Short mmCIF file of C-alpha atoms and ligand atoms in Angstrom, two decimals:
data_model
loop_
_atom_site.label_atom_id
_atom_site.label_comp_id
_atom_site.label_asym_id
_atom_site.label_seq_id
_atom_site.Cartn_x
_atom_site.Cartn_y
_atom_site.Cartn_z
CA MET A 1 9.15 3.40 -27.08
CA THR A 2 6.02 1.10 -28.52
CA SER A 3 4.79 3.04 -31.65
CA PRO A 4 0.39 3.27 -31.19
CA ALA A 5 0.54 1.41 -34.15
CA ASN A 6 1.81 -1.66 -32.23
CA ASP A 7 1.05 -0.90 -28.60
CA PRO A 8 -0.19 -4.33 -27.47
CA HIS A 9 -1.47 -1.87 -24.20
CA PRO A 10 -3.80 0.90 -25.68
CA ARG A 11 -6.73 -0.02 -22.80
CA SER A 12 -4.33 0.21 -20.07
CA ARG A 13 -2.18 3.10 -21.64
CA GLU A 14 -5.93 5.34 -22.18
CA LEU A 15 -6.80 4.34 -19.06
CA PHE A 16 -3.77 4.95 -17.17
CA ALA A 17 -4.16 8.47 -19.37
CA ARG A 18 -7.17 9.12 -17.83
CA SER A 19 -6.90 8.11 -13.96
CA ARG A 20 -3.37 10.64 -14.55
CA GLU A 21 -6.00 14.08 -14.51
CA ARG A 22 -8.00 11.87 -11.64
CA PHE A 23 -5.70 10.56 -9.05
CA PRO A 24 -2.13 12.20 -8.33
CA GLY A 25 0.00 9.52 -10.34
CA GLY A 26 -2.99 7.80 -11.77
CA VAL A 27 -3.16 5.48 -8.98
CA ASN A 28 -4.55 5.04 -5.37
CA SER A 29 -1.57 3.67 -4.07
CA PRO A 30 1.97 4.76 -5.46
CA VAL A 31 3.71 1.77 -5.98
CA ARG A 32 0.80 0.12 -8.42
CA ALA A 33 1.94 3.42 -11.08
CA PHE A 34 4.99 2.00 -12.36
CA GLY A 35 7.70 4.04 -11.16
CA ALA A 36 10.13 2.62 -10.36
CA VAL A 37 10.60 0.01 -13.78
CA GLY A 38 8.76 2.71 -15.21
CA GLY A 39 6.20 1.99 -18.29
CA THR A 40 2.59 1.76 -18.66
CA PRO A 41 0.91 -0.02 -15.64
CA ARG A 42 -1.58 -2.89 -16.46
CA PHE A 43 -4.44 -1.62 -15.66
CA VAL A 44 -6.71 -5.26 -14.50
CA ARG A 45 -10.28 -5.85 -15.24
CA ARG A 46 -10.73 -9.45 -13.53
CA ALA A 47 -8.32 -12.31 -12.14
CA GLU A 48 -8.65 -16.09 -11.39
CA GLY A 49 -6.60 -18.75 -9.94
CA ALA A 50 -2.97 -17.63 -9.88
CA TYR A 51 -4.41 -15.33 -13.03
CA VAL A 52 -4.57 -11.26 -13.44
CA TYR A 53 -6.37 -9.95 -16.75
CA ASP A 54 -5.46 -7.11 -17.53
CA ALA A 55 -7.47 -4.41 -19.68
CA ASP A 56 -6.39 -5.62 -22.91
CA GLY A 57 -7.39 -8.83 -22.42
CA HIS A 58 -3.74 -10.00 -21.93
CA ARG A 59 -3.62 -12.90 -19.06
CA TYR A 60 -0.03 -13.07 -16.28
CA LEU A 61 0.37 -15.36 -13.27
CA ASP A 62 0.02 -13.06 -10.43
CA LEU A 63 2.77 -12.91 -7.49
CA VAL A 64 1.74 -9.25 -6.36
CA GLY A 65 -1.38 -11.57 -4.68
CA SER A 66 -3.10 -7.83 -4.19
CA TRP A 67 0.65 -7.55 -2.29
CA GLY A 68 -0.48 -10.52 0.22
CA PRO A 69 -4.06 -10.66 0.50
CA MET A 70 -4.37 -13.65 -1.75
CA ILE A 71 -2.71 -16.47 -0.04
CA LEU A 72 -5.54 -19.44 -1.68
CA GLY A 73 -5.23 -17.35 -4.98
CA HIS A 74 -8.62 -15.32 -6.47
CA ARG A 75 -11.82 -16.39 -6.49
CA HIS A 76 -10.92 -18.47 -3.65
CA PRO A 77 -15.09 -20.26 -4.01
CA ALA A 78 -15.00 -20.60 -0.37
CA VAL A 79 -14.36 -17.09 0.25
CA GLU A 80 -16.72 -15.66 -2.72
CA ARG A 81 -19.25 -17.56 -1.11
CA ALA A 82 -18.82 -16.94 2.38
CA ILE A 83 -18.90 -12.95 1.18
CA ALA A 84 -21.97 -13.27 -1.09
CA GLU A 85 -24.39 -14.87 1.96
CA ALA A 86 -23.04 -11.71 4.01
CA LEU A 87 -24.32 -9.41 0.58
CA ALA A 88 -27.83 -10.65 1.35
CA MET A 89 -27.60 -9.40 5.24
CA GLY A 90 -26.92 -6.19 5.02
CA THR A 91 -23.18 -4.58 4.03
CA SER A 92 -22.75 -2.42 7.29
CA PHE A 93 -24.52 -1.69 10.90
CA GLY A 94 -22.41 -0.31 13.01
CA ALA A 95 -23.38 -2.56 15.15
CA PRO A 96 -21.74 -5.19 16.71
CA THR A 97 -22.27 -8.39 14.90
CA GLU A 98 -21.82 -11.99 15.38
CA ARG A 99 -19.57 -12.09 12.29
CA GLU A 100 -16.72 -10.50 14.31
CA LEU A 101 -17.21 -12.69 17.02
CA GLU A 102 -16.24 -15.84 14.63
CA LEU A 103 -12.92 -14.08 12.94
CA ALA A 104 -11.80 -12.83 16.06
CA ASP A 105 -12.23 -16.46 17.71
CA ARG A 106 -10.01 -18.10 14.11
CA VAL A 107 -7.09 -15.13 15.17
CA VAL A 108 -6.63 -16.13 18.92
CA GLU A 109 -6.71 -19.62 17.95
CA ARG A 110 -3.57 -18.94 16.02
CA TYR A 111 -2.27 -16.34 17.81
CA PRO A 112 -2.89 -17.57 21.35
CA LEU A 113 -0.63 -14.51 22.84
CA ALA A 114 -3.60 -12.59 21.84
CA GLU A 115 -6.62 -13.08 24.35
CA ARG A 116 -8.09 -9.76 23.23
CA LEU A 117 -7.69 -7.96 19.97
CA ARG A 118 -9.71 -4.63 17.94
CA PHE A 119 -10.48 -4.45 14.06
CA THR A 120 -9.57 -1.43 11.91
CA ASN A 121 -10.05 -0.97 8.28
CA SER A 122 -5.78 -1.56 7.43
CA GLY A 123 -2.60 -2.63 8.34
CA THR A 124 -1.77 1.08 9.14
CA GLU A 125 -4.86 2.01 10.98
CA ALA A 126 -3.05 -1.30 12.77
CA THR A 127 -0.04 -0.59 13.70
CA MET A 128 -0.87 3.80 14.80
CA SER A 129 -3.59 2.07 16.89
CA ALA A 130 -0.81 -0.34 18.76
CA LEU A 131 1.57 2.92 19.58
CA ARG A 132 -0.98 3.81 21.18
CA VAL A 133 -1.60 1.65 23.29
CA ALA A 134 1.79 0.87 23.72
CA ARG A 135 2.36 4.92 24.59
CA GLY A 136 -0.92 4.70 26.68
CA ALA A 137 0.34 1.50 28.74
CA THR A 138 3.67 3.00 29.07
CA GLY A 139 3.47 6.78 29.56
CA ARG A 140 6.35 6.73 27.15
CA ARG A 141 7.08 8.81 24.47
CA LEU A 142 9.92 7.31 22.18
CA ILE A 143 8.95 3.92 19.56
CA VAL A 144 12.42 2.03 18.25
CA LYS A 145 11.76 1.45 14.34
CA PHE A 146 14.23 -0.72 11.69
CA ALA A 147 15.60 0.94 8.87
CA GLY A 148 13.72 -0.65 5.92
CA GLY A 149 10.55 -1.29 8.10
CA TYR A 150 7.43 -0.51 6.40
CA HIS A 151 4.32 -0.56 9.20
CA GLY A 152 1.87 1.39 6.66
CA HIS A 153 1.90 5.92 6.60
CA ALA A 154 0.59 7.09 9.84
CA ASP A 155 3.06 10.68 10.74
CA GLY A 156 5.61 8.58 13.11
CA LEU A 157 5.80 5.62 10.38
CA LEU A 158 7.09 7.12 8.04
CA VAL A 159 10.39 7.99 9.50
CA ALA A 160 13.80 7.21 8.44
CA ALA A 161 17.03 6.45 9.72
CA GLY A 162 19.26 9.78 10.65
CA SER A 163 22.43 9.99 9.43
CA GLY A 164 25.92 8.77 10.84
CA ALA A 165 25.70 7.57 14.60
CA VAL A 166 22.45 9.88 14.75
CA THR A 167 19.51 7.60 15.40
CA THR A 168 17.13 9.91 15.68
CA GLY A 169 14.40 9.65 12.96
CA VAL A 170 13.86 12.02 10.03
CA PRO A 171 10.82 12.58 8.08
CA SER A 172 10.65 9.96 5.09
CA SER A 173 7.85 11.90 3.69
CA ALA A 174 6.87 15.76 3.63
CA GLY A 175 4.29 16.76 5.99
CA VAL A 176 5.48 14.34 8.42
CA PRO A 177 7.26 17.21 11.19
CA ALA A 178 10.36 17.06 12.96
CA GLU A 179 9.05 16.84 16.03
CA VAL A 180 6.71 14.29 15.73
CA ALA A 181 9.64 12.56 13.30
CA ALA A 182 12.18 12.85 16.36
CA LEU A 183 9.55 10.75 18.85
CA THR A 184 10.90 7.05 16.64
CA LEU A 185 13.99 6.59 16.95
CA VAL A 186 15.91 4.02 13.69
CA ALA A 187 17.39 1.23 14.58
CA PRO A 188 19.47 -1.52 11.83
CA TYR A 189 17.57 -4.48 11.15
CA ASN A 190 19.15 -7.56 12.71
CA ASP A 191 21.84 -5.96 14.16
CA ALA A 192 21.32 -6.66 18.21
CA GLN A 193 24.25 -4.96 18.78
CA ALA A 194 22.62 -2.02 17.73
CA LEU A 195 19.58 -2.36 19.45
CA GLY A 196 21.32 -2.86 22.55
CA GLN A 197 23.02 0.34 22.38
CA LEU A 198 19.76 2.66 21.53
CA PHE A 199 18.52 1.53 24.35
CA ALA A 200 21.13 2.32 26.78
CA ALA A 201 21.04 5.55 25.97
CA HIS A 202 17.09 6.16 25.27
CA GLY A 203 15.69 2.72 27.08
CA ASP A 204 13.78 4.71 30.25
CA ASP A 205 11.38 6.82 27.17
CA VAL A 206 11.07 3.78 24.80
CA ALA A 207 6.92 3.05 25.12
CA ALA A 208 7.77 -0.20 22.18
CA VAL A 209 9.82 -1.33 19.17
CA ILE A 210 7.47 -2.14 16.68
CA VAL A 211 9.41 -5.06 14.10
CA GLU A 212 8.37 -6.88 10.93
CA PRO A 213 9.38 -10.33 11.88
CA VAL A 214 10.18 -11.02 8.57
CA ALA A 215 10.55 -7.89 6.51
CA GLY A 216 9.41 -7.71 3.34
CA ASN A 217 9.43 -4.29 2.32
CA MET A 218 12.94 -3.41 2.37
CA GLY A 219 12.58 -6.90 -0.05
CA VAL A 220 12.51 -10.50 1.71
CA VAL A 221 14.93 -10.37 4.75
CA GLU A 222 14.91 -12.99 7.42
CA PRO A 223 15.76 -12.34 10.94
CA THR A 224 19.11 -13.81 12.85
CA PRO A 225 17.52 -15.74 15.51
CA ALA A 226 19.94 -12.99 17.61
CA PHE A 227 18.14 -10.13 16.66
CA LEU A 228 14.51 -11.68 17.03
CA ARG A 229 16.82 -12.82 21.12
CA ALA A 230 17.25 -9.26 21.31
CA LEU A 231 13.78 -7.80 20.65
CA ARG A 232 12.19 -9.55 23.98
CA GLU A 233 15.47 -9.60 25.66
CA THR A 234 16.48 -6.01 25.62
CA THR A 235 12.02 -4.35 25.69
CA ALA A 236 11.51 -6.87 28.71
CA ARG A 237 14.59 -5.87 30.75
CA HIS A 238 13.28 -1.85 29.68
CA GLY A 239 9.49 -2.23 30.38
CA ALA A 240 8.97 -1.49 26.98
CA LEU A 241 6.41 -3.33 24.70
CA LEU A 242 7.20 -5.37 22.39
CA VAL A 243 4.48 -5.38 18.83
CA VAL A 244 5.07 -7.98 16.22
CA ASP A 245 3.70 -6.25 12.70
CA GLU A 246 1.91 -9.36 10.86
CA VAL A 247 0.45 -7.18 8.88
CA MET A 248 2.29 -9.42 5.52
CA THR A 249 3.51 -12.10 7.54
CA GLY A 250 0.54 -13.18 9.87
CA PHE A 251 -1.35 -16.10 8.71
CA ARG A 252 1.49 -16.46 6.06
CA LEU A 253 4.17 -17.55 7.04
CA ALA A 254 2.30 -20.66 9.39
CA ARG A 255 -1.10 -20.61 10.22
CA GLY A 256 0.24 -18.26 13.55
CA GLY A 257 2.36 -16.40 11.02
CA ALA A 258 5.79 -15.75 12.07
CA ILE A 259 5.62 -15.85 15.91
CA GLU A 260 4.84 -19.32 15.99
CA ARG A 261 7.27 -19.91 12.88
CA TYR A 262 10.26 -18.68 14.92
CA GLY A 263 8.34 -19.06 18.60
CA ILE A 264 8.66 -15.17 18.98
CA ASP A 265 7.04 -13.39 22.03
CA ALA A 266 4.77 -10.36 21.90
CA ASP A 267 3.31 -7.75 23.64
CA LEU A 268 1.00 -6.83 20.91
CA VAL A 269 0.65 -8.11 17.32
CA CYS A 270 -0.38 -6.45 14.55
CA TRP A 271 -2.41 -8.13 11.56
CA GLY A 272 -3.67 -7.47 7.74
CA LYS A 273 -3.69 -8.46 4.48
CA VAL A 274 -4.55 -12.48 4.63
CA ILE A 275 -6.67 -11.35 7.93
CA GLY A 276 -9.44 -9.85 5.20
CA GLY A 277 -9.35 -11.84 2.49
CA GLY A 278 -8.99 -9.75 0.09
CA LEU A 279 -10.90 -6.61 1.61
CA PRO A 280 -9.82 -4.48 4.01
CA VAL A 281 -9.00 -5.76 7.56
CA GLY A 282 -6.85 -4.79 9.81
CA ALA A 283 -6.54 -5.63 13.18
CA TYR A 284 -4.72 -5.64 16.51
CA GLY A 285 -4.69 -7.57 19.80
CA GLY A 286 -2.62 -8.52 23.27
CA ARG A 287 -2.89 -8.70 26.33
CA VAL A 288 -6.03 -8.55 28.28
CA GLU A 289 -4.35 -6.55 30.67
CA VAL A 290 -2.46 -3.61 27.74
CA MET A 291 -5.69 -3.85 25.30
CA ASP A 292 -7.98 -2.85 28.33
CA LEU A 293 -6.71 0.49 27.78
CA VAL A 294 -8.84 0.87 24.56
CA SER A 295 -12.29 2.63 24.81
CA PRO A 296 -14.58 2.57 25.75
CA LEU A 297 -13.12 0.39 28.63
CA GLY A 298 -9.82 1.96 28.39
CA ARG A 299 -8.32 5.73 27.58
CA VAL A 300 -6.92 4.62 24.44
CA TYR A 301 -9.38 6.19 22.28
CA GLN A 302 -9.33 4.27 19.02
CA ALA A 303 -12.97 4.12 16.61
CA GLY A 304 -13.88 3.49 12.57
CA THR A 305 -17.15 3.18 11.50
CA LEU A 306 -16.60 0.45 9.55
CA SER A 307 -14.57 -1.66 11.75
CA GLY A 308 -15.73 -4.89 11.28
CA ASN A 309 -17.51 -4.40 8.32
CA PRO A 310 -20.02 -8.03 7.49
CA LEU A 311 -18.47 -8.68 4.33
CA ALA A 312 -14.76 -8.16 5.00
CA MET A 313 -15.21 -10.07 8.61
CA ALA A 314 -17.29 -13.41 6.41
CA ALA A 315 -14.10 -12.78 3.66
CA GLY A 316 -11.24 -12.89 6.74
CA ALA A 317 -12.60 -16.06 8.43
CA ALA A 318 -13.48 -17.99 5.78
CA THR A 319 -10.00 -17.60 4.17
CA LEU A 320 -8.29 -18.98 7.84
CA ASP A 321 -10.89 -21.44 7.40
CA ALA A 322 -10.16 -22.48 3.85
CA ILE A 323 -6.26 -22.43 4.55
CA ASP A 324 -7.29 -25.60 7.61
CA ALA A 325 -9.49 -27.10 4.75
CA THR A 326 -6.70 -27.49 2.68
CA PRO A 327 -4.20 -30.16 4.14
CA GLY A 328 -0.53 -29.27 4.33
CA LEU A 329 -1.22 -26.01 2.56
CA TYR A 330 1.76 -24.74 4.14
CA ALA A 331 3.47 -26.81 3.43
CA GLY A 332 3.12 -26.76 -0.25
CA LEU A 333 3.19 -23.35 0.17
CA GLU A 334 7.10 -23.36 0.90
CA ALA A 335 8.31 -26.05 -1.59
CA ALA A 336 6.37 -23.97 -3.98
CA GLY A 337 8.77 -20.92 -2.80
CA GLU A 338 12.21 -23.10 -2.74
CA ARG A 339 11.31 -24.79 -5.82
CA LEU A 340 10.89 -20.81 -6.97
CA ALA A 341 13.92 -19.75 -5.65
CA ASP A 342 16.32 -22.42 -6.61
CA GLY A 343 14.80 -22.27 -10.05
CA LEU A 344 15.43 -18.42 -10.72
CA ARG A 345 18.86 -19.06 -9.14
CA GLN A 346 19.80 -21.43 -11.44
CA ALA A 347 18.37 -19.29 -14.06
CA ALA A 348 20.61 -16.06 -13.24
CA ALA A 349 23.65 -18.32 -12.61
CA ASP A 350 23.17 -19.44 -16.36
CA ALA A 351 22.70 -16.26 -17.64
CA GLY A 352 25.85 -14.65 -15.08
CA VAL A 353 23.73 -12.19 -13.65
CA PRO A 354 24.79 -11.63 -9.83
CA VAL A 355 21.73 -12.38 -7.96
CA VAL A 356 20.89 -12.61 -4.33
CA VAL A 357 17.02 -14.49 -3.75
CA ASN A 358 16.07 -14.23 -0.24
CA GLN A 359 12.72 -16.37 0.32
CA VAL A 360 10.65 -17.55 3.56
CA GLY A 361 8.22 -19.65 3.00
CA SER A 362 5.75 -18.13 0.02
CA MET A 363 7.45 -14.91 0.25
CA LEU A 364 10.33 -14.06 -1.90
CA THR A 365 12.32 -11.90 -3.40
CA VAL A 366 15.38 -11.17 -6.42
CA PHE A 367 17.91 -8.92 -5.59
CA PHE A 368 20.16 -7.86 -8.26
CA ASN A 369 23.25 -7.67 -5.69
CA LYS A 370 26.69 -9.97 -5.32
CA ASP A 371 26.60 -10.09 -1.35
CA ALA A 372 23.81 -11.36 1.19
CA VAL A 373 21.20 -9.18 2.12
CA ILE A 374 20.76 -8.62 5.82
CA ASP A 375 19.12 -4.94 6.13
CA MET A 376 18.24 -1.49 4.72
CA GLU A 377 21.82 -1.39 3.80
CA SER A 378 22.93 -4.24 2.19
CA ALA A 379 19.39 -3.71 0.00
CA SER A 380 20.34 -0.85 -1.11
CA ARG A 381 23.06 -1.58 -3.34
CA ALA A 382 20.89 -3.70 -5.37
CA ASP A 383 21.21 -3.20 -9.31
CA THR A 384 17.82 -1.83 -9.58
CA GLU A 385 18.35 -1.16 -13.50
CA SER A 386 19.05 -4.74 -14.10
CA PHE A 387 15.66 -5.45 -11.67
CA ALA A 388 13.62 -3.06 -13.83
CA ARG A 389 14.57 -4.76 -17.08
CA TRP A 390 14.40 -8.19 -15.84
CA PHE A 391 10.44 -7.35 -14.61
CA HIS A 392 9.59 -5.82 -18.30
CA GLY A 393 11.08 -8.94 -19.66
CA MET A 394 8.89 -11.02 -17.36
CA LEU A 395 5.94 -9.38 -17.64
CA ARG A 396 6.10 -9.06 -21.57
CA ARG A 397 6.68 -13.03 -20.12
CA GLY A 398 3.00 -12.69 -18.61
CA VAL A 399 4.47 -12.71 -15.39
CA TRP A 400 3.46 -10.18 -13.32
CA TRP A 401 6.71 -9.72 -10.49
CA PRO A 402 5.90 -6.81 -7.93
CA PRO A 403 7.55 -3.75 -9.85
CA SER A 404 9.88 -2.86 -7.31
CA GLN A 405 12.84 -4.32 -6.39
CA PHE A 406 12.85 -3.79 -2.88
CA GLU A 407 8.91 -5.72 -2.36
CA ALA A 408 8.49 -9.84 -1.58
CA ALA A 409 6.98 -11.58 -4.57
CA PHE A 410 4.27 -13.56 -2.89
CA LEU A 411 2.97 -17.34 -3.90
CA SER A 412 -0.21 -18.47 -3.65
CA ALA A 413 -1.71 -22.25 -2.98
CA ALA A 414 -3.33 -21.75 -6.72
CA LEU A 415 0.93 -21.33 -8.61
CA ASP A 416 1.75 -25.25 -8.63
CA GLU A 417 4.81 -26.72 -9.55
CA ASN A 418 4.05 -26.51 -13.39
CA LEU A 419 3.62 -22.70 -13.22
CA ILE A 420 6.62 -22.47 -10.99
CA ASP A 421 8.01 -24.20 -14.49
CA GLU A 422 6.52 -21.42 -16.48
CA LEU A 423 8.06 -19.10 -14.22
CA VAL A 424 11.47 -19.95 -14.30
CA THR A 425 11.45 -20.21 -17.60
CA ALA A 426 10.53 -16.87 -18.32
CA ALA A 427 12.57 -15.76 -15.94
CA THR A 428 15.49 -17.52 -17.43
CA ALA A 429 15.33 -16.03 -20.75
CA ALA A 430 14.66 -12.05 -18.52
CA PHE A 431 18.42 -12.59 -17.40
CA ALA A 432 19.15 -12.89 -20.27
CA GLU A 433 17.88 -9.71 -21.58
CA VAL A 434 19.31 -8.47 -19.16
CA THR A 435 22.87 -8.85 -19.57
CA GLY A 436 22.39 -8.59 -23.28
CA ASP A 437 22.25 -5.35 -24.66
C1 PLP B 1 1.42 -3.52 4.13
C2 PLP B 1 1.75 -3.70 5.59
C3 PLP B 1 1.17 -2.16 6.40
C4 PLP B 1 -0.07 -1.91 5.85
O1 PLP B 1 -0.82 -2.02 5.49
P1 PLP B 1 -2.27 -1.58 5.16
O2 PLP B 1 -3.08 -2.30 4.80
O3 PLP B 1 -1.25 -1.51 3.62
O4 PLP B 1 -2.29 -0.20 5.46
C5 PLP B 1 1.67 -2.33 7.64
N1 PLP B 1 3.17 -3.26 7.84
C6 PLP B 1 3.50 -3.81 7.26
C7 PLP B 1 4.33 -5.17 7.55
C8 PLP B 1 2.83 -4.37 5.78
O5 PLP B 1 3.43 -4.78 4.45
#
């Protein structure tokens, strides 16, 4: 424990104490509280490029990237300019604007299978609404999700796998009625056979399967080709919709997200994070005949006072434009991701710490595991205590890694080769501390 006299974070400590009086656990979203790693969460004052700066004036290389949106790094000049221009014209009207069309055109161009879409204010709203549409379209009740998949905090999605062979979901949060959780079935990720069995038993009642096309919320887990094939074939055969949740992966793993990268065919797509360029935006979309079920045209109700907010639309459109204006941005992120993954594997091996580094493009997780991580069950065997020690070793050396073993680190275009090498140097020292006592 640091004594108050040489505490290098007095301001964060004080702000956290005050915040705990105001917010449950001192935060407005749980993972920010450092609960999984312990210690005082650093309060961020500002950010610039690849760095965030805390309330005590310390600088960190940022591998959180606001949990996904900041693919260009912080304070990209074109994004800032777009927000400033929108700001000067009024912040919210509750009426349609041309700006919504401008972002929508950019989305549809990158995701041709989503002919029509609806903007929301968060990824949670997008997935929740897409599933309502799927139920409206099919007249069916059940939803299938995968263990370890996170799709926001709607009741029917805060559901974990039941025990043993039972696939019926159980609530993973207090306040979710068992009756609601029972409408969600849970299957293991990357297991085409289990999905087939589940559909053999319940297929005629399934409205939709919702999936992270690359899992990011159990840590990064890449889908197998067989799993992706089974998703499409099984849902199509049983008349269920395939809802691909690209909230994390959209516009990140390729221009057209994981759908483009893996050639996935979806009935509904959900977006969030990058689509808002750091402002609150979500969206869901699909074919015309499915999306036209949404109100006011159709009977599936969904609305939002601030949906399509002009500042948020401007930030999203400017972000997508800035990505296109940077030749080779995705190839650069890909190379950076591989360089970081290789460096971390080598650093861990040198220190004699067994890790599995799962990396897809600019998403990466260092699992403190001996064996391959392919689903939630294998992920959950991680040594979370070693992760916590490593995390704090990184933080002390000025690297802000996501404060949980089961999250993705996000690279941004602001993280160049030199910074990655600095990061690997810090990681080497931090790995050495994991084994040493
Ligand atoms: C972050 C996330 C969500 C939820 O988005 P919010 O904007 O936090 O509500 C949904 N699905 C996936 C895959 C996510 O990563």
